[in-house]
Coordinates of C-alpha atoms and ligand atoms in Angstrom, one line a residue:
M375 CA -69.4 -77.3 87.4
D376 CA -65.4 -77.8 86.8
L377 CA -63.8 -78.7 89.7
R378 CA -60.9 -80.4 88.2
S379 CA -58.5 -77.7 88.9
D380 CA -57.9 -73.9 90.0
T381 CA -56.0 -73.8 86.8
V382 CA -59.2 -73.7 84.6
T383 CA -60.6 -70.3 85.2
K384 CA -60.8 -68.0 82.5
P385 CA -60.0 -64.3 82.4
G386 CA -63.0 -62.0 82.8
D387 CA -63.6 -58.6 81.2
A388 CA -61.8 -56.6 83.6
M389 CA -58.6 -58.9 83.5
R390 CA -58.9 -58.8 79.6
K391 CA -59.1 -54.9 79.6
A392 CA -55.7 -54.8 81.7
M393 CA -54.1 -57.2 79.3
S394 CA -55.1 -55.4 76.1
E395 CA -54.0 -52.0 77.9
A396 CA -50.6 -53.4 79.2
E397 CA -47.4 -51.4 78.0
V398 CA -45.1 -53.9 76.5
G399 CA -41.3 -54.2 75.2
D400 CA -39.0 -57.1 74.4
D401 CA -38.4 -58.8 77.8
V402 CA -35.4 -60.6 76.3
F403 CA -33.7 -57.4 76.4
G404 CA -35.4 -56.9 79.8
E405 CA -37.7 -54.0 78.4
D406 CA -41.1 -55.2 79.2
P407 CA -42.5 -52.6 81.7
T408 CA -45.4 -54.7 82.7
I409 CA -43.2 -57.6 83.3
N410 CA -40.5 -55.7 85.3
R411 CA -43.4 -54.2 87.3
L412 CA -45.0 -57.7 88.0
Q413 CA -41.2 -59.4 88.8
E414 CA -40.6 -56.2 91.3
K415 CA -44.1 -56.6 92.9
V416 CA -43.7 -60.4 93.5
A417 CA -40.1 -59.8 94.8
D418 CA -41.3 -57.4 97.0
L419 CA -44.4 -59.5 98.5
L420 CA -42.2 -62.1 99.1
G421 CA -39.4 -60.2 100.6
K422 CA -36.8 -61.4 97.9
E423 CA -34.3 -59.3 96.2
A424 CA -35.4 -60.5 92.6
A425 CA -37.9 -62.4 90.5
I426 CA -38.3 -63.8 87.1
Y427 CA -41.3 -64.4 85.3
V428 CA -41.9 -67.5 83.4
P429 CA -44.8 -69.4 81.6
S430 CA -45.4 -72.1 84.0
G431 CA -45.1 -73.6 87.6
T432 CA -43.3 -76.4 86.2
M433 CA -40.6 -74.1 84.3
S434 CA -40.2 -72.3 87.5
N435 CA -39.5 -75.3 89.7
Q436 CA -37.2 -76.7 87.1
L437 CA -35.4 -73.5 86.7
A438 CA -35.0 -73.4 90.4
L439 CA -33.5 -76.9 90.7
K440 CA -31.2 -76.3 87.5
T441 CA -30.0 -73.0 89.2
H442 CA -29.2 -74.8 92.6
T443 CA -27.6 -78.0 91.1
S444 CA -24.9 -79.7 89.1
P445 CA -25.4 -82.8 87.1
G446 CA -24.9 -85.7 89.3
D447 CA -26.5 -84.0 92.4
E448 CA -29.3 -85.4 94.5
V449 CA -32.6 -83.6 95.5
I450 CA -34.9 -84.2 98.5
V451 CA -38.6 -83.9 97.6
E452 CA -41.7 -85.5 99.0
K453 CA -43.0 -88.8 97.6
D454 CA -46.4 -87.0 96.5
S455 CA -44.7 -83.7 95.5
H456 CA -45.5 -81.9 92.0
I457 CA -42.0 -81.9 91.2
F458 CA -41.6 -85.8 91.6
N459 CA -45.0 -86.8 90.2
Y460 CA -46.1 -84.3 87.4
E461 CA -42.9 -82.8 85.8
S462 CA -42.2 -85.7 83.4
A463 CA -38.8 -86.6 84.9
A464 CA -37.6 -83.0 83.9
P465 CA -35.0 -83.0 86.6
S466 CA -32.9 -85.9 85.0
L467 CA -33.7 -84.5 81.5
L468 CA -32.6 -80.9 82.2
S469 CA -30.5 -80.9 85.1
G470 CA -29.1 -84.7 85.0
I471 CA -30.1 -84.8 88.7
Q472 CA -31.6 -87.4 90.8
L473 CA -34.7 -87.2 93.2
N474 CA -35.0 -88.6 96.6
P475 CA -38.4 -89.0 97.5
V476 CA -39.0 -88.9 101.2
P477 CA -42.6 -90.1 102.4
G478 CA -44.8 -87.4 104.2
T479 CA -48.1 -87.2 106.0
R480 CA -50.4 -85.6 103.6
G481 CA -47.4 -84.3 101.7
L482 CA -45.6 -83.0 104.8
M483 CA -42.0 -84.1 105.4
N484 CA -40.6 -83.9 108.9
A485 CA -37.1 -82.7 109.9
E486 CA -36.1 -86.6 110.8
G487 CA -37.1 -87.7 107.4
V488 CA -35.2 -85.1 105.7
E489 CA -32.2 -85.5 107.6
D490 CA -32.4 -89.3 107.3
A491 CA -32.2 -88.9 103.4
I492 CA -28.9 -86.9 103.3
R493 CA -26.3 -89.0 101.4
P494 CA -23.1 -89.5 103.7
D495 CA -20.0 -87.8 102.4
V496 CA -18.4 -90.5 100.5
Y497 CA -17.3 -90.4 96.9
Y498 CA -19.7 -93.3 95.4
M499 CA -22.6 -91.6 96.7
M500 CA -24.2 -88.5 95.1
P501 CA -23.9 -85.2 96.9
T502 CA -27.2 -84.0 98.3
R503 CA -27.6 -80.5 97.3
L504 CA -31.0 -79.1 97.9
V505 CA -34.5 -79.7 99.8
C506 CA -37.8 -79.0 98.2
V507 CA -41.0 -78.3 100.1
E508 CA -44.5 -77.7 98.5
N509 CA -47.1 -75.4 100.4
T510 CA -49.7 -76.1 100.0
H511 CA -49.3 -79.5 99.1
N512 CA -51.4 -80.5 96.1
R513 CA -51.6 -84.4 96.4
G514 CA -51.7 -83.9 100.0
G515 CA -55.0 -82.2 99.6
G516 CA -54.4 -78.5 99.8
S517 CA -52.6 -79.3 103.0
I518 CA -50.6 -76.3 104.8
Y519 CA -47.0 -76.8 106.2
P520 CA -46.8 -75.7 109.7
M521 CA -44.5 -73.0 110.2
R522 CA -42.5 -74.9 112.8
L523 CA -41.8 -77.9 110.3
I524 CA -40.7 -75.4 107.7
E525 CA -38.3 -74.0 110.4
D526 CA -37.0 -77.5 111.6
I527 CA -36.5 -78.6 108.1
K528 CA -34.7 -75.4 107.4
Q529 CA -32.2 -76.2 110.4
V530 CA -31.5 -79.6 109.0
A531 CA -30.6 -77.8 105.7
V532 CA -28.5 -75.2 107.1
R533 CA -26.5 -77.8 109.3
H534 CA -25.7 -79.8 106.2
N535 CA -25.2 -77.0 103.7
L536 CA -28.3 -77.6 101.8
K537 CA -30.3 -75.2 99.7
Y538 CA -34.0 -74.9 100.5
H539 CA -36.5 -74.4 97.5
L540 CA -40.2 -73.7 97.9
D541 CA -42.9 -74.8 95.4
G542 CA -45.4 -72.3 96.3
A543 CA -47.6 -72.7 93.4
R544 CA -50.3 -72.2 95.9
L545 CA -48.7 -70.4 98.7
W546 CA -51.2 -67.6 98.3
N547 CA -53.8 -70.2 99.7
A548 CA -51.4 -71.0 102.7
S549 CA -51.3 -67.5 103.7
I550 CA -55.1 -66.5 103.3
A551 CA -55.8 -69.7 105.5
T552 CA -53.5 -69.1 108.2
G553 CA -52.8 -65.3 108.2
I554 CA -49.2 -65.7 107.7
K555 CA -47.8 -63.3 105.4
V556 CA -46.2 -64.8 102.1
S557 CA -42.9 -63.0 103.0
E558 CA -43.0 -64.6 106.6
Y559 CA -43.1 -68.1 104.7
A560 CA -40.5 -67.2 102.0
T561 CA -37.8 -65.9 104.4
H562 CA -36.8 -69.3 105.3
F563 CA -36.2 -70.4 101.7
D564 CA -33.3 -69.7 99.1
S565 CA -35.5 -69.7 96.3
V566 CA -39.6 -69.5 96.1
S567 CA -41.6 -70.4 93.0
V568 CA -45.3 -69.0 92.8
C569 CA -48.1 -69.4 90.4
L570 CA -50.5 -66.9 89.0
S571 CA -52.4 -69.3 87.1
K572 CA -53.9 -71.3 90.1
G573 CA -56.3 -69.8 92.5
L574 CA -55.4 -66.1 91.4
G575 CA -57.2 -66.7 88.3
A576 CA -54.4 -65.4 85.6
P577 CA -54.3 -67.6 82.3
V578 CA -50.6 -67.8 82.4
G579 CA -47.7 -67.6 84.6
S580 CA -45.5 -68.3 87.5
V581 CA -42.5 -66.1 89.1
L582 CA -39.2 -67.7 90.7
T583 CA -38.0 -65.4 93.3
G584 CA -34.5 -65.3 95.2
T585 CA -31.3 -63.4 95.6
R586 CA -30.4 -61.1 92.7
E587 CA -27.2 -63.2 91.8
Y588 CA -29.5 -66.5 91.8
I589 CA -32.3 -65.0 89.5
N590 CA -29.4 -63.5 87.2
R591 CA -28.3 -67.0 86.7
A592 CA -31.7 -68.5 86.2
R593 CA -32.5 -66.0 83.5
R594 CA -29.7 -68.0 81.4
F595 CA -31.6 -71.1 82.1
R596 CA -34.9 -69.6 81.2
K597 CA -33.3 -68.8 77.9
I598 CA -32.1 -72.2 77.6
F599 CA -35.1 -74.0 78.5
G600 CA -37.1 -71.9 75.7
G601 CA -39.0 -69.7 78.0
G602 CA -37.3 -66.4 77.2
M603 CA -40.4 -64.6 76.1
R604 CA -40.8 -61.0 74.2
Q605 CA -43.9 -58.7 74.7
A606 CA -45.2 -61.0 77.2
G607 CA -46.5 -57.9 79.5
V608 CA -50.0 -58.7 78.0
L609 CA -49.7 -61.8 79.9
A610 CA -48.0 -60.3 82.8
A611 CA -50.7 -57.9 83.2
A612 CA -53.2 -60.6 83.9
G613 CA -50.6 -61.6 86.6
L614 CA -50.6 -58.0 88.0
Y615 CA -54.5 -57.9 87.9
A616 CA -54.7 -61.3 89.7
L617 CA -52.3 -60.1 92.6
E618 CA -54.3 -57.0 93.1
H619 CA -57.9 -58.3 92.8
N620 CA -58.0 -62.3 93.3
F621 CA -55.6 -62.8 96.3
Q622 CA -57.7 -61.7 99.4
R623 CA -60.7 -63.6 98.0
L624 CA -59.1 -66.8 98.3
A625 CA -61.0 -67.2 101.6
E626 CA -64.1 -67.6 99.6
D627 CA -62.5 -70.7 97.7
H628 CA -61.7 -72.3 101.2
E629 CA -65.1 -71.9 102.4
K630 CA -66.7 -73.5 99.2
A631 CA -64.1 -76.4 99.6
R632 CA -65.4 -76.9 103.3
V633 CA -69.0 -76.6 102.4
F634 CA -68.6 -79.1 99.5
A635 CA -66.5 -81.5 101.8
Q636 CA -69.2 -81.1 104.4
I637 CA -72.1 -82.3 102.1
L638 CA -70.0 -85.5 101.1
C639 CA -68.9 -86.1 104.8
D640 CA -72.5 -85.7 106.0
S641 CA -73.9 -88.3 103.5
K642 CA -71.2 -91.0 104.7
Q643 CA -71.2 -91.8 100.8
Y644 CA -67.6 -91.0 100.3
E645 CA -64.4 -91.1 102.6
L646 CA -63.1 -88.0 103.7
N647 CA -62.0 -86.2 106.9
I648 CA -63.0 -82.7 107.3
D649 CA -60.4 -81.5 109.4
H650 CA -58.1 -82.4 106.2
V651 CA -59.8 -79.6 104.2
E652 CA -57.5 -76.5 104.9
T653 CA -57.8 -74.8 101.6
N654 CA -59.5 -75.1 98.1
I655 CA -58.6 -78.8 97.5
V656 CA -60.7 -81.6 98.7
I657 CA -59.7 -85.3 98.2
F658 CA -62.3 -87.9 98.8
G659 CA -62.1 -92.0 98.9
L660 CA -65.0 -94.0 97.0
K661 CA -66.7 -96.8 98.2
P662 CA -64.8 -99.9 97.4
Q663 CA -67.3 -101.1 94.7
M664 CA -66.7 -97.9 92.9
K665 CA -64.0 -97.5 90.2
T666 CA -62.4 -94.1 90.0
D667 CA -62.5 -94.0 86.0
K668 CA -66.3 -94.9 86.0
F669 CA -67.1 -92.5 88.7
L670 CA -65.2 -89.7 87.0
A671 CA -67.1 -90.4 83.7
D672 CA -70.5 -90.5 85.3
A673 CA -70.0 -87.5 87.4
K674 CA -69.0 -86.0 84.1
S675 CA -72.2 -86.8 82.5
L676 CA -73.9 -85.5 85.5
G677 CA -72.3 -82.2 85.1
V678 CA -69.7 -82.3 87.5
L679 CA -66.2 -82.3 86.4
L680 CA -63.4 -83.8 88.9
S681 CA -60.1 -85.2 88.5
A682 CA -58.2 -88.4 89.8
G683 CA -56.3 -87.8 93.0
T684 CA -53.7 -90.7 94.5
A685 CA -54.3 -94.4 94.9
G686 CA -58.0 -94.6 93.8
K687 CA -58.9 -91.2 95.2
V688 CA -60.8 -88.2 93.6
R689 CA -60.1 -84.5 93.8
A690 CA -62.1 -81.4 93.7
V691 CA -61.0 -78.1 93.6
T692 CA -62.6 -74.9 94.1
H693 CA -61.9 -71.7 92.3
L694 CA -62.9 -68.1 90.9
D695 CA -65.3 -69.4 88.3
V696 CA -67.3 -71.9 90.4
S697 CA -70.1 -70.3 92.9
M698 CA -71.2 -71.4 96.3
E699 CA -74.4 -72.3 94.9
N700 CA -72.7 -74.5 91.9
V701 CA -70.3 -76.1 94.6
K702 CA -73.6 -77.0 96.5
K703 CA -75.4 -78.5 93.6
A704 CA -72.1 -80.3 92.7
A705 CA -71.9 -82.0 96.1
E706 CA -75.7 -82.8 96.1
I707 CA -75.2 -84.6 92.8
L708 CA -72.4 -86.7 94.3
V709 CA -74.4 -87.4 97.1
N710 CA -77.3 -88.6 94.9
Y711 CA -75.2 -90.7 92.6
R712 CA -75.4 -94.5 92.8
A713 CA -73.1 -96.7 90.7
E714 CA -75.0 -98.9 88.6
Ligands
TLP877 N1 -50.7 -78.7 89.2 C1 -51.6 -79.0 88.3 C2 -51.4 -80.3 88.0 O1 -50.2 -80.5 87.4 C3 -51.5 -81.1 88.7 C4 -53.0 -79.0 89.0 O2 -54.1 -79.1 88.4 O3 -52.9 -79.0 90.4 N2 -46.7 -77.2 91.9 C5 -47.6 -77.4 91.9 C6 -47.9 -77.8 93.6 C7 -48.7 -77.6 91.3 O4 -49.9 -78.0 91.7 C8 -48.6 -77.4 90.0 C9 -49.8 -77.6 89.0 C10 -47.5 -77.0 89.6 C11 -46.4 -76.8 90.3 C12 -47.1 -76.8 88.0 O5 -47.9 -75.8 87.5 P1 -48.0 -75.5 86.0 O6 -49.1 -76.5 85.6 O7 -48.1 -74.0 85.6 O8 -46.7 -75.9 85.3

């Protein structure tokens, strides 16, 4: 029972069939009809002018930063954000920019925190250029940004002439959980990155969206970053299949996460607040005598794969390839587990 991430799903027969039947062409020449179709579909879903298909969520975020900034600029991110923690210092390596991490609550910043982090306009400080928000928030435990916060931060960004980027790797989950359309979320942002390889179950791929002019500039940087692919329509076909078949079903993953969390909660063996389980990610704390590494290794030997969260916490993520039955079984195993 692999609950390490929703990235672990494998394409099933129908997705593989769609991939094998994909019409392809050379995408560096813009001639792959399946990639073009995917880009148009995602741009359309998000209500943006244009979109560009890229190999990963990391590349998509990094392209977004590169395209919004110049070397020496600063970007406001949340302290637990993926961009700040899991992208291997790419902003400094690839864009020559600095990140300014703002603390949030379960990953969510507020407008005051963002406004306080904006640098004054003096020559010896770096210009703040961009604000990034992550929705749902991974290290925040799949937490959803309330629309109100998104709008408040937007007002700050507009007032200070900053660009606004959304890391929407799991925006699909936020949309299914709240009933708010992905385009309603996207409308507040200058650029939005979405992943096809998380809950949607495609083996590869993310999409960055924005204005046509912005995406045209991003296309140049995608080539520079080594992400210009050729007959990648076979991969894009998996993304199209995922969007068509696996978007609405995300509600099932949310239900599985809640059931899993409820079993852990009822046992009083682990620390978690069921109200914090909003989508498909469950982050829980261990009793002080339990060491995270040992717990993860023991759980693995009992057939439950989990990953480490922040500060001694453990993360479980539900997805397409783990059934309700397996999720319940995994939770029971953890409840019956006793550290030696
Ligand atoms: N997250 C992965 C790991 O890197 C932690 C996971 O298992 O959750 N933004 C967010 C919010 C993400 O959670 C991730 C992946 C990315 C971007 C990057 O996507 P990839 O892995 O495609 O580069």
